[in-house]
Structure formats: C-alpha cells, structure tokens
mmCIF file of C-alpha atoms and ligand atoms in Angstrom:
data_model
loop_
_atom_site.group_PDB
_atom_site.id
_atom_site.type_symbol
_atom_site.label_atom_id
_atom_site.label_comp_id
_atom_site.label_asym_id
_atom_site.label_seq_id
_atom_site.Cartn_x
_atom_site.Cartn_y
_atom_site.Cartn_z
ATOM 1 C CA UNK A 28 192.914 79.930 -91.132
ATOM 2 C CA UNK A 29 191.968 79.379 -94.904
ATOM 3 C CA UNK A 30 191.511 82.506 -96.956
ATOM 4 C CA UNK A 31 188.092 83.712 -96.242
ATOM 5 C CA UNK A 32 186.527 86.029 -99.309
ATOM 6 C CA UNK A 33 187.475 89.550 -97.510
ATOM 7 C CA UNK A 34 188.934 90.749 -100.118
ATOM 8 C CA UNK A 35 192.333 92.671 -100.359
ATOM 9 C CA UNK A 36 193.598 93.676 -97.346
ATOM 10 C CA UNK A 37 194.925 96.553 -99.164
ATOM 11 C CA UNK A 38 191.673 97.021 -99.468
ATOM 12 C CA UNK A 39 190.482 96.839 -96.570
ATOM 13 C CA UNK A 40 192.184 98.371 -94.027
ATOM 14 C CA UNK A 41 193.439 101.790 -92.690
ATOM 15 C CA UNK A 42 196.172 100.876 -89.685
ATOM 16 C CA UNK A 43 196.585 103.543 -86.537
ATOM 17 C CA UNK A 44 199.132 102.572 -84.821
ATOM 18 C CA UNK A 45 199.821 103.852 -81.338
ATOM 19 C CA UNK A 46 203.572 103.122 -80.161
ATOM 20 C CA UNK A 47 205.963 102.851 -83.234
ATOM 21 C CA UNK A 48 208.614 100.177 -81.461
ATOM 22 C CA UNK A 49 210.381 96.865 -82.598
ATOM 23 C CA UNK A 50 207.312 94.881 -83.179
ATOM 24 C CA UNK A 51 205.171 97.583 -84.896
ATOM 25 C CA UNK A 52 208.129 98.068 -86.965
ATOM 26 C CA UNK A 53 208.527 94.358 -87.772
ATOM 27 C CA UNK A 54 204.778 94.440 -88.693
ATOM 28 C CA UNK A 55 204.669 97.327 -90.854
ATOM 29 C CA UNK A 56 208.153 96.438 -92.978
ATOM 30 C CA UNK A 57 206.334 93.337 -93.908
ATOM 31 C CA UNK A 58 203.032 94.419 -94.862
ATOM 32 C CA UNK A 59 205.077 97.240 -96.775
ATOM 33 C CA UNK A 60 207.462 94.932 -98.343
ATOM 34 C CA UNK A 61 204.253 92.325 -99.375
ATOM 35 C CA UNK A 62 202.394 95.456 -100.731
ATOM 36 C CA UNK A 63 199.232 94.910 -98.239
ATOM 37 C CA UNK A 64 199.062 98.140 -97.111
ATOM 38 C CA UNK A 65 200.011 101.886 -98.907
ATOM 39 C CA UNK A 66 202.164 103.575 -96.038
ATOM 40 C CA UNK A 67 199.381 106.279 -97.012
ATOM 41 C CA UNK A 68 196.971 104.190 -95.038
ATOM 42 C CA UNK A 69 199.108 104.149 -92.195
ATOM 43 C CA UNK A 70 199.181 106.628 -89.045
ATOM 44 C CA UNK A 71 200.709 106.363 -85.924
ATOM 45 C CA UNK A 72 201.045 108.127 -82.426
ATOM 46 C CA UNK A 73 204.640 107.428 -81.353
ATOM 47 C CA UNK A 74 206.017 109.836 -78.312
ATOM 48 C CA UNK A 75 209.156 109.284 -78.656
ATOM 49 C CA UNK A 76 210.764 111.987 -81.064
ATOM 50 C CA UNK A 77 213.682 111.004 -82.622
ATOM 51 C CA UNK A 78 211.570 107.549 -83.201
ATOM 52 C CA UNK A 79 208.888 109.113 -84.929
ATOM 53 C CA UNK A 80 211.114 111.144 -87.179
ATOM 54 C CA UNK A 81 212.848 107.909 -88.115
ATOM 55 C CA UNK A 82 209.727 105.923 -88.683
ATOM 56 C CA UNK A 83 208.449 108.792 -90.775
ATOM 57 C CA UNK A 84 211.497 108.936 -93.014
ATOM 58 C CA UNK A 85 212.067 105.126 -93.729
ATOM 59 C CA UNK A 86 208.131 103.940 -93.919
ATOM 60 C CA UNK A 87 206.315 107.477 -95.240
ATOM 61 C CA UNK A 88 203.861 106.857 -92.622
ATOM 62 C CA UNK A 89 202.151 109.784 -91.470
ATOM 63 C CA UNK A 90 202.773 110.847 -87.174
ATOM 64 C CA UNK A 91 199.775 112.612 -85.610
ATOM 65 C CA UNK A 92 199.940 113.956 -82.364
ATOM 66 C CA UNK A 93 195.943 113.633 -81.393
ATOM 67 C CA UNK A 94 193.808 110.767 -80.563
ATOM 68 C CA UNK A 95 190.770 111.991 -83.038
ATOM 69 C CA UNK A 96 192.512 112.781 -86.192
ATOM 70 C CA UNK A 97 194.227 108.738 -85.262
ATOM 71 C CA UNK A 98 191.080 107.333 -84.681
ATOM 72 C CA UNK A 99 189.009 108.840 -87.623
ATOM 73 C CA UNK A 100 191.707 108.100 -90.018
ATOM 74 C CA UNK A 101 191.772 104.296 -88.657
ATOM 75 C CA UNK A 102 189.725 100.921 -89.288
ATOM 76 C CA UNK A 103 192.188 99.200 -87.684
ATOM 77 C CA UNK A 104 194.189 100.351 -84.256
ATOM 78 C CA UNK A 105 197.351 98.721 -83.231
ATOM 79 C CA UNK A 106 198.338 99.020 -79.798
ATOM 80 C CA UNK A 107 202.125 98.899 -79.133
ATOM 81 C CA UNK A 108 203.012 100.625 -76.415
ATOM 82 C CA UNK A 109 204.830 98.926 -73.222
ATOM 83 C CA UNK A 110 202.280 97.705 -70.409
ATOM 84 C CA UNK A 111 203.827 100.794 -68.591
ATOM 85 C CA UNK A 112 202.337 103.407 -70.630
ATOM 86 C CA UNK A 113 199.017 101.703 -71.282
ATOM 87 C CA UNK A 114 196.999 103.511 -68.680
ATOM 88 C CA UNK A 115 198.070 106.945 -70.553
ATOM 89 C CA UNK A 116 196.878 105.587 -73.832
ATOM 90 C CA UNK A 117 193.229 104.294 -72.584
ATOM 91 C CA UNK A 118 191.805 107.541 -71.680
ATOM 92 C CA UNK A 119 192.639 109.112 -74.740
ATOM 93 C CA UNK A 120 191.725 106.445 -76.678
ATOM 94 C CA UNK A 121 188.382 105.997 -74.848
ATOM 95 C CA UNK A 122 187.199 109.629 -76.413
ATOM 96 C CA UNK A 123 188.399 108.880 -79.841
ATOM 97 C CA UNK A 124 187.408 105.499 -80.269
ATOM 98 C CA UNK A 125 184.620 104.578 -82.763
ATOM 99 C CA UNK A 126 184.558 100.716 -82.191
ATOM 100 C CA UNK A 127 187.361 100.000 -84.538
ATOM 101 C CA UNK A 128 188.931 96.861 -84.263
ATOM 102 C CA UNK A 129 191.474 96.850 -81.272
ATOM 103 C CA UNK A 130 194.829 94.741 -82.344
ATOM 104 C CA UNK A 131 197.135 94.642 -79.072
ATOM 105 C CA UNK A 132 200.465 93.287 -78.347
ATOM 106 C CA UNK A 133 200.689 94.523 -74.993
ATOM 107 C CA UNK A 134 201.987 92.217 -72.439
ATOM 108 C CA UNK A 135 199.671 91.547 -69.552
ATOM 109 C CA UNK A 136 196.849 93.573 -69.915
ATOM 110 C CA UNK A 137 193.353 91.308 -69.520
ATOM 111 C CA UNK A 138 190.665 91.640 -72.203
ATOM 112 C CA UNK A 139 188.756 92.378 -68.986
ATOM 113 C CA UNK A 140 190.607 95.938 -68.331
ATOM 114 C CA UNK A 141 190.159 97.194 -71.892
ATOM 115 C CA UNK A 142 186.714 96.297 -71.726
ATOM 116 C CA UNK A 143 186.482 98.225 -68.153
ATOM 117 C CA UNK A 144 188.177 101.295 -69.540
ATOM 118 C CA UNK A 145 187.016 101.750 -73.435
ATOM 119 C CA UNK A 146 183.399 99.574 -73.151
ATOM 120 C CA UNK A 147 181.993 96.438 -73.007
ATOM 121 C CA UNK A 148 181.547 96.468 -76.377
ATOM 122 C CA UNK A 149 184.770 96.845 -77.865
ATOM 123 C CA UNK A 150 186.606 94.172 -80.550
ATOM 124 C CA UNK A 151 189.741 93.793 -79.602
ATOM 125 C CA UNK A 152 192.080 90.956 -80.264
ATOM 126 C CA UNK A 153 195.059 90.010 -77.966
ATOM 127 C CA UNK A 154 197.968 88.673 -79.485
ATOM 128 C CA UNK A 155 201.118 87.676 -77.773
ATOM 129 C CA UNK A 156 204.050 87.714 -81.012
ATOM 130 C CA UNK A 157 208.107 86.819 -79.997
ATOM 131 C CA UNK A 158 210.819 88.653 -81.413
ATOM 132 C CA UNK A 159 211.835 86.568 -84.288
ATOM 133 C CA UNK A 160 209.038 88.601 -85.741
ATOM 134 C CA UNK A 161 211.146 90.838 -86.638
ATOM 135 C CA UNK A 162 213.203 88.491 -89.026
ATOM 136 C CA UNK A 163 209.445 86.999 -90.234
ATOM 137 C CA UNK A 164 210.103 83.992 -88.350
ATOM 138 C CA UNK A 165 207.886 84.731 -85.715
ATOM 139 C CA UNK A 166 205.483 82.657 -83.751
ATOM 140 C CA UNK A 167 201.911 84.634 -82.575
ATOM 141 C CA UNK A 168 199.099 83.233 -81.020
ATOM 142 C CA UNK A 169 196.290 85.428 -80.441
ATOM 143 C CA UNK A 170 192.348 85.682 -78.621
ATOM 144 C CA UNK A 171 189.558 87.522 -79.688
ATOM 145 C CA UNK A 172 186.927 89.157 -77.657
ATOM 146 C CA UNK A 173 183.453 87.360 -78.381
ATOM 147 C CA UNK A 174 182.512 90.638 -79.883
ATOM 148 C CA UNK A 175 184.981 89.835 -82.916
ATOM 149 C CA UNK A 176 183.915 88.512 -86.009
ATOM 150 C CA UNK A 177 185.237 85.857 -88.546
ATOM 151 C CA UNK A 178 186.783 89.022 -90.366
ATOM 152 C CA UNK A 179 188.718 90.432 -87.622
ATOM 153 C CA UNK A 180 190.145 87.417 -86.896
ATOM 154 C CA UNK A 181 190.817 87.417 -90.862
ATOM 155 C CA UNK A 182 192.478 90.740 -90.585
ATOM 156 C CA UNK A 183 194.038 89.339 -87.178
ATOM 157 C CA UNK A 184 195.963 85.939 -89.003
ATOM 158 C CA UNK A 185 196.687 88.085 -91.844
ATOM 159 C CA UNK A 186 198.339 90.793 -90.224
ATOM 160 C CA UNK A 187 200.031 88.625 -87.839
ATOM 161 C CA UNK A 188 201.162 86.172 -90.665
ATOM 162 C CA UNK A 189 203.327 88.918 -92.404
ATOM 163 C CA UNK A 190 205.732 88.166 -89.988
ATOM 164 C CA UNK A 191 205.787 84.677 -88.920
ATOM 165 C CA UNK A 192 203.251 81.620 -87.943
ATOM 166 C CA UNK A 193 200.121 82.604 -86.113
ATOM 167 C CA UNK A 194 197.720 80.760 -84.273
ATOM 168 C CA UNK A 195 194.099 81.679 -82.764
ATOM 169 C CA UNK A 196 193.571 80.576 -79.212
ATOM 170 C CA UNK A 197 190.120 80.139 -77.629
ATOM 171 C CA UNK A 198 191.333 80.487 -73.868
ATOM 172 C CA UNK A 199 192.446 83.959 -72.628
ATOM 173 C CA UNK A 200 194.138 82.307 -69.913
ATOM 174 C CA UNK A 201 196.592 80.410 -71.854
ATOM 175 C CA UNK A 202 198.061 83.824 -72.906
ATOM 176 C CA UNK A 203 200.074 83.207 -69.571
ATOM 177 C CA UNK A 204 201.993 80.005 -70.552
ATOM 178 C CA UNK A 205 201.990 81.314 -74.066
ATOM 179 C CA UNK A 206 204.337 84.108 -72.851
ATOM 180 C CA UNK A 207 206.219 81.962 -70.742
ATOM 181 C CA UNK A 208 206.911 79.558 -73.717
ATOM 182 C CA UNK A 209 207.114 81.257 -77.321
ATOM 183 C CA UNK A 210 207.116 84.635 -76.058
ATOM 184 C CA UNK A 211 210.189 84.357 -73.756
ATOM 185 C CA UNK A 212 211.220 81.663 -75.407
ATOM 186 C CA UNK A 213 213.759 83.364 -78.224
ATOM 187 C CA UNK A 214 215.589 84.264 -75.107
ATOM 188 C CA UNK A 215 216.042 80.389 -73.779
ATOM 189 C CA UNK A 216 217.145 79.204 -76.854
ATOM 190 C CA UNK A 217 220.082 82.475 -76.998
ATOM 191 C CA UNK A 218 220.636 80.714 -73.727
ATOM 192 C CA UNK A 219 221.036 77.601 -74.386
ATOM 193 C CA UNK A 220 223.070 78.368 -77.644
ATOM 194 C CA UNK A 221 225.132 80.195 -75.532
ATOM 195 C CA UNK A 222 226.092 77.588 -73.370
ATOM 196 C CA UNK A 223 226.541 74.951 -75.865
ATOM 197 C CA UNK A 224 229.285 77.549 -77.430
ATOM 198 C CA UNK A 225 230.983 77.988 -74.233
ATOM 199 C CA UNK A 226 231.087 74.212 -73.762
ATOM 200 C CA UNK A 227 232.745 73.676 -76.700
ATOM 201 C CA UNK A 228 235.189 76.464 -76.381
ATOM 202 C CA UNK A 229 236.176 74.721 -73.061
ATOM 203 C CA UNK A 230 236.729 71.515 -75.287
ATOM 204 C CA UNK A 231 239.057 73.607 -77.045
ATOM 205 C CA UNK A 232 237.216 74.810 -80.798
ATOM 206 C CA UNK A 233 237.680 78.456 -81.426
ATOM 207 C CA UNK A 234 234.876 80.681 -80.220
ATOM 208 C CA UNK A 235 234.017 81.811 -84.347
ATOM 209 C CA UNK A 236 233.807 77.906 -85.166
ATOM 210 C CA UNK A 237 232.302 76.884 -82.129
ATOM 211 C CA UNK A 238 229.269 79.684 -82.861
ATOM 212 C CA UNK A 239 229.163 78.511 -86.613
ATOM 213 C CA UNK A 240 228.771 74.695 -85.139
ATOM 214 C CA UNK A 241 226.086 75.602 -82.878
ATOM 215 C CA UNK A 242 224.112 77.452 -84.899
ATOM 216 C CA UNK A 243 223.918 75.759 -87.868
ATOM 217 C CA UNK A 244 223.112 72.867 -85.591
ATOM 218 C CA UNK A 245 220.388 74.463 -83.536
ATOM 219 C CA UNK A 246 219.312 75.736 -87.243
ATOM 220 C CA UNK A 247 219.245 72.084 -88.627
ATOM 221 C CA UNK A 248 217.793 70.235 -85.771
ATOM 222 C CA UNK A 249 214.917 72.817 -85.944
ATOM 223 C CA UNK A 250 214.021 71.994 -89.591
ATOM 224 C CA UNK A 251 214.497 68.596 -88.949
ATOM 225 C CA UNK A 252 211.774 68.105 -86.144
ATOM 226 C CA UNK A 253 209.588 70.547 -87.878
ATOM 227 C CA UNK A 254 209.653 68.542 -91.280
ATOM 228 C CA UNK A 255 210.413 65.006 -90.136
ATOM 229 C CA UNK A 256 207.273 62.892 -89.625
ATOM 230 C CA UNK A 257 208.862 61.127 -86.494
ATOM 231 C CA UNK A 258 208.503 62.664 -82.606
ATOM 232 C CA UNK A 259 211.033 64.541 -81.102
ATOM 233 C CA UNK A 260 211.841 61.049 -78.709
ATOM 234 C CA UNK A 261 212.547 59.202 -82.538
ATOM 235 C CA UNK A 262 215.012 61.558 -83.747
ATOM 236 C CA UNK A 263 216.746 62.084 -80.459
ATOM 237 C CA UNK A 264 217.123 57.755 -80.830
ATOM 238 C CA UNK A 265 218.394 58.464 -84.002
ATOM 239 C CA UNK A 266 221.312 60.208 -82.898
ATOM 240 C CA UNK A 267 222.259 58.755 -79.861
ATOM 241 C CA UNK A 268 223.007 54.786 -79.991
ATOM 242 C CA UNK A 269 223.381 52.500 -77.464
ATOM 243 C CA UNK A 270 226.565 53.209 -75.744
ATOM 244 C CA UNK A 271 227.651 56.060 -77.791
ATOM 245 C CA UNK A 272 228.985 59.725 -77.209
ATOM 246 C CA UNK A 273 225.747 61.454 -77.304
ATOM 247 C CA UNK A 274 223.849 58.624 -75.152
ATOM 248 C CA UNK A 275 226.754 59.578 -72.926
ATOM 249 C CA UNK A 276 226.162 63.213 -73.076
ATOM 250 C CA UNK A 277 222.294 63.370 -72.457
ATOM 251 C CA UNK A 278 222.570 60.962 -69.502
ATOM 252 C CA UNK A 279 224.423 63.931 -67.733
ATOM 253 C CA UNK A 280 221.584 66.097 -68.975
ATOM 254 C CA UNK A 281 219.435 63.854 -67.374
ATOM 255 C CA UNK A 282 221.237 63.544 -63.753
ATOM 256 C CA UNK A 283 222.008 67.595 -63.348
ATOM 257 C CA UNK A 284 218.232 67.958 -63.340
ATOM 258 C CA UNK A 285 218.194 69.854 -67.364
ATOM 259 C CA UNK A 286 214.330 68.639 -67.879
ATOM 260 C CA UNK A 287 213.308 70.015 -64.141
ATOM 261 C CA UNK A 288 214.990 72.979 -65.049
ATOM 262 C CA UNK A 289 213.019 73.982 -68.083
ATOM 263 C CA UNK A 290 210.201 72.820 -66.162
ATOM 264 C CA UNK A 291 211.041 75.346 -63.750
ATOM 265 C CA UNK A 292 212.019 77.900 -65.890
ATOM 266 C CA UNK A 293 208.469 77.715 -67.924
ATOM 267 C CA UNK A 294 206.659 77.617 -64.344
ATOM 268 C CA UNK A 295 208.335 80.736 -63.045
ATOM 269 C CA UNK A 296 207.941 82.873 -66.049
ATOM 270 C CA UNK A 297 203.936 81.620 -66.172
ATOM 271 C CA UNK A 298 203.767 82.855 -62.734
ATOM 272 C CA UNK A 299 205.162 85.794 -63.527
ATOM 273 C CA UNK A 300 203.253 86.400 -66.480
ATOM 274 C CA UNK A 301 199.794 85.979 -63.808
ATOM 275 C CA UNK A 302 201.265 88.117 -60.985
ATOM 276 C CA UNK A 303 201.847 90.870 -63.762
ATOM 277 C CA UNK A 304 198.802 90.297 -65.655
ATOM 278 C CA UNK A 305 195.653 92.688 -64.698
HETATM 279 N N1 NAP B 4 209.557 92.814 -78.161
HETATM 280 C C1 NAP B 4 209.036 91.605 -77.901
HETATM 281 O O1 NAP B 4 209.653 90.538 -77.990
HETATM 282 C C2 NAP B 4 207.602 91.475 -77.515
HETATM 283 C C3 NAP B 4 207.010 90.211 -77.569
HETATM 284 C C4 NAP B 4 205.684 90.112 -77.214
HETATM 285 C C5 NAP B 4 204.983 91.225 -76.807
HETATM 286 N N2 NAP B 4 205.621 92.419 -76.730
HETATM 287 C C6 NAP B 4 204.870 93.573 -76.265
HETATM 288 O O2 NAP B 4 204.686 94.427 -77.359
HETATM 289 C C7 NAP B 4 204.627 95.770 -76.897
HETATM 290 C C8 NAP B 4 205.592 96.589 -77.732
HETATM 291 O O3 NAP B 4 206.893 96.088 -77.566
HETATM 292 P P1 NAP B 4 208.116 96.738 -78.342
HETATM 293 O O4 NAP B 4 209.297 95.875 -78.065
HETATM 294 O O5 NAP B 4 207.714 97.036 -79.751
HETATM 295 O O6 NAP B 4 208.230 98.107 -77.480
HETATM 296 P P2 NAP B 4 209.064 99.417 -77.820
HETATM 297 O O7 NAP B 4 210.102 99.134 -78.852
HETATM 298 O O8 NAP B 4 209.472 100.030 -76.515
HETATM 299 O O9 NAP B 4 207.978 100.363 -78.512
HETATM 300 C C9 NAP B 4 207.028 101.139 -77.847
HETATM 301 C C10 NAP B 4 207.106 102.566 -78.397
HETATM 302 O O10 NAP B 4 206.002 103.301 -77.908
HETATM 303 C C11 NAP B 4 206.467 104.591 -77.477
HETATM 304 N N3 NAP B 4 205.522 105.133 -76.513
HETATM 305 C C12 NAP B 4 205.611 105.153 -75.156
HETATM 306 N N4 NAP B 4 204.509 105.722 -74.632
HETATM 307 C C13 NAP B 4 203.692 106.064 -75.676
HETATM 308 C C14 NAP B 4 202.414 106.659 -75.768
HETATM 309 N N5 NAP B 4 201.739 107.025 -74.684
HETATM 310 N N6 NAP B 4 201.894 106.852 -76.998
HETATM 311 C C15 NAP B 4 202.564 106.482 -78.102
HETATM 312 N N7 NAP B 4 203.813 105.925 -78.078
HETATM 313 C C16 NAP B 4 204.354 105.689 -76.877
HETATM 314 C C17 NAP B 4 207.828 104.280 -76.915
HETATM 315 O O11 NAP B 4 208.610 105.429 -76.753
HETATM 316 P P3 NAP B 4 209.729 105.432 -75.553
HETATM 317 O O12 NAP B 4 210.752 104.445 -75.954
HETATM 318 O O13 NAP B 4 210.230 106.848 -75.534
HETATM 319 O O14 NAP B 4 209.008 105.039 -74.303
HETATM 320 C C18 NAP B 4 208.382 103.309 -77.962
HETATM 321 O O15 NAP B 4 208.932 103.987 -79.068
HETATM 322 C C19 NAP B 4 204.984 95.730 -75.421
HETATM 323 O O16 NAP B 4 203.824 95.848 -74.634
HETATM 324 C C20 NAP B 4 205.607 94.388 -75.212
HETATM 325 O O17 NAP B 4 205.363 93.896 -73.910
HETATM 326 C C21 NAP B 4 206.900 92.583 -77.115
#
C-alpha cells in the first residue's frame, strides 16, 4: 500500500488493546521503538496480573480494568486475546464499543461472529500475523470488513508493517490456508531445520557446527530466492548438476514422498484451521 495522505499516525491514533501477549507485545515495541505512538496513547485490558504489571513497567502503558474507560480512551482497539477467551471479551465490548476500528489477531473467529455479537455495522479488520513478528520479520496478511475504509486499511498496513511484511487480502476464506501456510509456517521451517541438523550430526559434524551450517544456510537460501530474479526451480538447477551430490540427495527427497508430505501437512492444518473456525 503506498502512503496515503493520513497524516502521522502519531497523530492519529489512540490504541486499546485488550490481551497484552507475545504479539501485542511485538506490535507495541515497534511502534514504540519507531516513535508512532506515545505509550500515553496506549491502554490495555490484560487479565493476567503479573503480565500487566510487567507490560506497565517496560512500555508505560496505562492497564484499565473496565471496558468504558478502554473504549472511550480508544480510536483504535486491538484484540489479542486467545480464541478461548473471546466470547468473555464480546459482551463487554459490545456495551463499550463506539464503532472504533476493530484490529484482531484472533485465530478463527469469522468476521461473521463479530458482526453477530457487536453489530452489523462494525469495522473490523482480521489479520492473521506469524511469530517472526516478534523479531520484525513477520509476514501478515489481513481482510477488512466492507464497512472499512481506505484509512483503516492505512492504519491496518501501517500498524502491521512495524513488525514485518503485510499484505491485504480480499477473500475471508483464504484466512484458512493463510494460517496453514505463513501462520504455522515458522514452526515447519524449526522443523525442517531441525532435521537437517540431526542429519548432519548423524554424518558426524558437531551438533554447535552442524546448527551454525544450517542456519546460515536456511538464512542464505532465503535471501537468495527472495532477491534473485530466477524461480525457485532455477536456483535449485543451479545447485544441483547433473550427476552430482545434491541431484543425489533431492532424488531421495523425491522417492520418500517429501513434496506429498508438505502437501499434506498444508492440507491438514487448512482443515483444521475450517473445523476450528466459527
Ligand atoms: N503467537 C502467534 O504466533 C500467533 C500467530 C497468529 C495469530 N495469533 C493469535 O493472536 C492471538 C494472541 O496470541 P498471543 O500469542 O499474543 O497470546 P498470549 O501471549 O496468550 O496473549 C493473550 C493475553 O491475553 C490475556 N487474557 C486472557 N483473557 C483475557 C481477557 N478476557 N481480557 C484481557 N486479557 C486476557 C492472557 O492472559 P492469560 O495468559 O492469563 O490467559 C494473555 O496474557 C491469539 O488469538 C492467537 O491465536 C498468534
């Protein structure tokens, strides 16, 4: 999204948010550390005690306990509480609310059901961030109600971009595969890591060198296909030659059924993400 004229988001925006965990946190650091928000423009509702004392101390944001002083003191709600505790936030929420933009990272839960409990006419914007966000490396794609306008999707991308890439989607659906792929994907790529270090611990490199290897390759490779020109099939040709050690290596990839396996893995966690989703 280009910069649309907005203004300062400083300027512009009052954040309540309600659930104080990892990826609030993540968020918050970096709009801190970029100097788009004061921390005096930030309140939250965190339950947790020994959370909110800590979020208190290290960001100066202010902790209410009530839904009203929240939502008068917010343009701006972020929701980031675990789809667990959702239905104990709506309610309250639903008496409070003024039609403030809606930002939510909760897994699972339809633009249809906040619309259901809080109003049809709500703004609300669904994004689905991975954990890397909380290095700044993160990858969010996110939906907007058709109630939203071409500033809260401004607000949206430059929230969201504090802490990584972010992308707008124009099918709630694909939130699904979304959280299949780069939302559960951090954790297939530990995975895979892993494995590659164990492989090549079994090929006799010392665990600390064998991590180092792997890492910086994973790290490399990474860069490479994200700044080369050339598809992902060109620079795998690169590497492996006719007849050589890696040709050798990814033909065992191929007959142990790797590629179905992914397949599987992204189909499973889609369906997962559906049966959970309401
Ligand atoms: N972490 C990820 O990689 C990731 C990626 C994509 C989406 N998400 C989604 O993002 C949301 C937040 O994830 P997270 O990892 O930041 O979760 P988290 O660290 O568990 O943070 C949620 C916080 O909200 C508190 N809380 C619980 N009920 C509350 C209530 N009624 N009002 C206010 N605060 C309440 C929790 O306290 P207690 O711990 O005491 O319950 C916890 O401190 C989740 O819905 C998750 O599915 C996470």
């Amino acid at each position: 999204m280009t910069d649309l004229p907005f203004g300062q988001l400083r300027q512009t925006m009052s954040l309540g948010v309600i659930g104080f965990g990892n990826i609030a946190e993540a968020i918050v650091t970096r709009l801190e550390k970029e100097d788009l928000i004061y921390p005096r423009d930030i309140i939250t509702i965190e339950t947790n005690k020994d959370r909110a004392l800590h979020i208190k101390r290290k960001y100066g944001v202010t902790v209410l306990k009530d839904y009203a002083s929240l939502c008068t003191r917010s343009s701006v709600i972020l929701l980031s509480v675990k789809p667990q505790n959702i239905d104990e936030v709506l309610p309250l929420l639903k008496k409070h609310h003024t039609n403030q933009l809606i930002l939510t990272v909760v897994t699972g839960v339809a633009i249809k059901k906040y619309e259901r409990e809080l109003g049809s006419n709500i703004r609300l914007i669904r994004i689905m961030p991975n954990t890397p966000a909380l290095i700044g490396l993160g990858m969010s794609a996110y939906f907007a109600s058709n109630k939203c306008t071409d500033k809260d999707k401004w607000l949206c991308h430059k929230i969201f971009t504090c802490v990584g890439n972010t992308l707008e989607i124009k099918n709630e659906a694909l939130l699904d595969p979304i959280t299949a792929t780069s939302g559960s994907g951090p954790a297939y790529v530990y995975q895979f890591a892993q494995s590659l270090i164990d492989a090549a611990i079994k090929q006799g490199i010392k665990p600390a060198i064998a991590k180092t290897l792997i890492l910086e390759t994973l790290r490399g490779a990474t860069e490479m296909m994200m700044q080369s020109k050339e598809s992902i099939d060109v620079l795998t040709g690169r590497v492996a030659t006719k007849g050589g050690t890696t040709e050798a290596g990814i033909k065992v990839l191929k007959k142990e059924g790797f590629y179905r396996a992914i397949d599987g893995c992204v189909k499973a966690a889609t369906k997962r993400a559906k049966e959970l989703s309401r």
